[in-house]
């Protein structure tokens, strides 16, 4: 409604896009609705990876700030938090573990101590805040694929290595700060630019002198906000246009990123990391028909109940019997 009020007072010679930018520039981030209390979670740095996965799954969030348990009581937010842990970083960590399967029978895969995961930690940290992993993952060898399609997730989740790996080992940080954040005085336009142009999935809102995060704005929350604007003049001027009228770039059929139903779930995760996407369609084997989709967030199901994966093909069982089709709006978080 604030945009609605500002829309009519902007200079008439401005284009609709310029007027919209000017309106969003006039509204502070502090006006954005707070996230539901059920989504307001923090994870201690000494929590295990297993505990973090369970907590995020229970609260239905894709990421959470990591609190440094050794920080002093009077620490500001920049010293209180260590970074962000998210499912994308967890997937990178899992991919590094899967690479150790090559040329082995998997029996000694998870015998290493948590202190020895420097490589995975670097890659996982790079996955935070939407950054790409610094390492590329190739296709699984036939030997690795055979092992992974059997007991990989069961072995991983039952190992001391998984249970003892701490959140601080894979939490991502942003250069000089634990994460890239907005201040309450920043504008809606700045928030939208960070989420879209810089492909961030969520942005914490803080004040320099405060100890805790005031709010976390996600891409999904912005989409829901825009949905509430249906019927308002400024929204209808462009919100009712078709996708073709918006001039969005088209992707050739040959370049569409996809996986086939008989490929392993871990192979799908590798493809997502290679291409920098959060979800891919699942296509019937030997054909072109999409029969489902899988996203990075689905790793939570495999880590909480790994036995479901043991003898299941990607789409035939995992997607249809366990997971409903994920709406496009959910994939926007990635």
Coordinates of N, CA, C and O in Angstrom, one line a residue, residues 18 266 276:
X18 N 11.0 2.8 -13.7 CA 11.7 3.9 -12.9 C 10.8 4.3 -11.7 O 11.3 4.5 -10.6
X266 N 22.2 -38.9 -5.7 CA 23.5 -38.2 -5.5 C 24.0 -37.6 -6.8 O 24.6 -36.5 -6.8
X276 N 24.8 -24.8 -10.7 CA 24.5 -23.7 -9.9 C 23.0 -23.5 -9.8 O 22.5 -22.4 -9.7

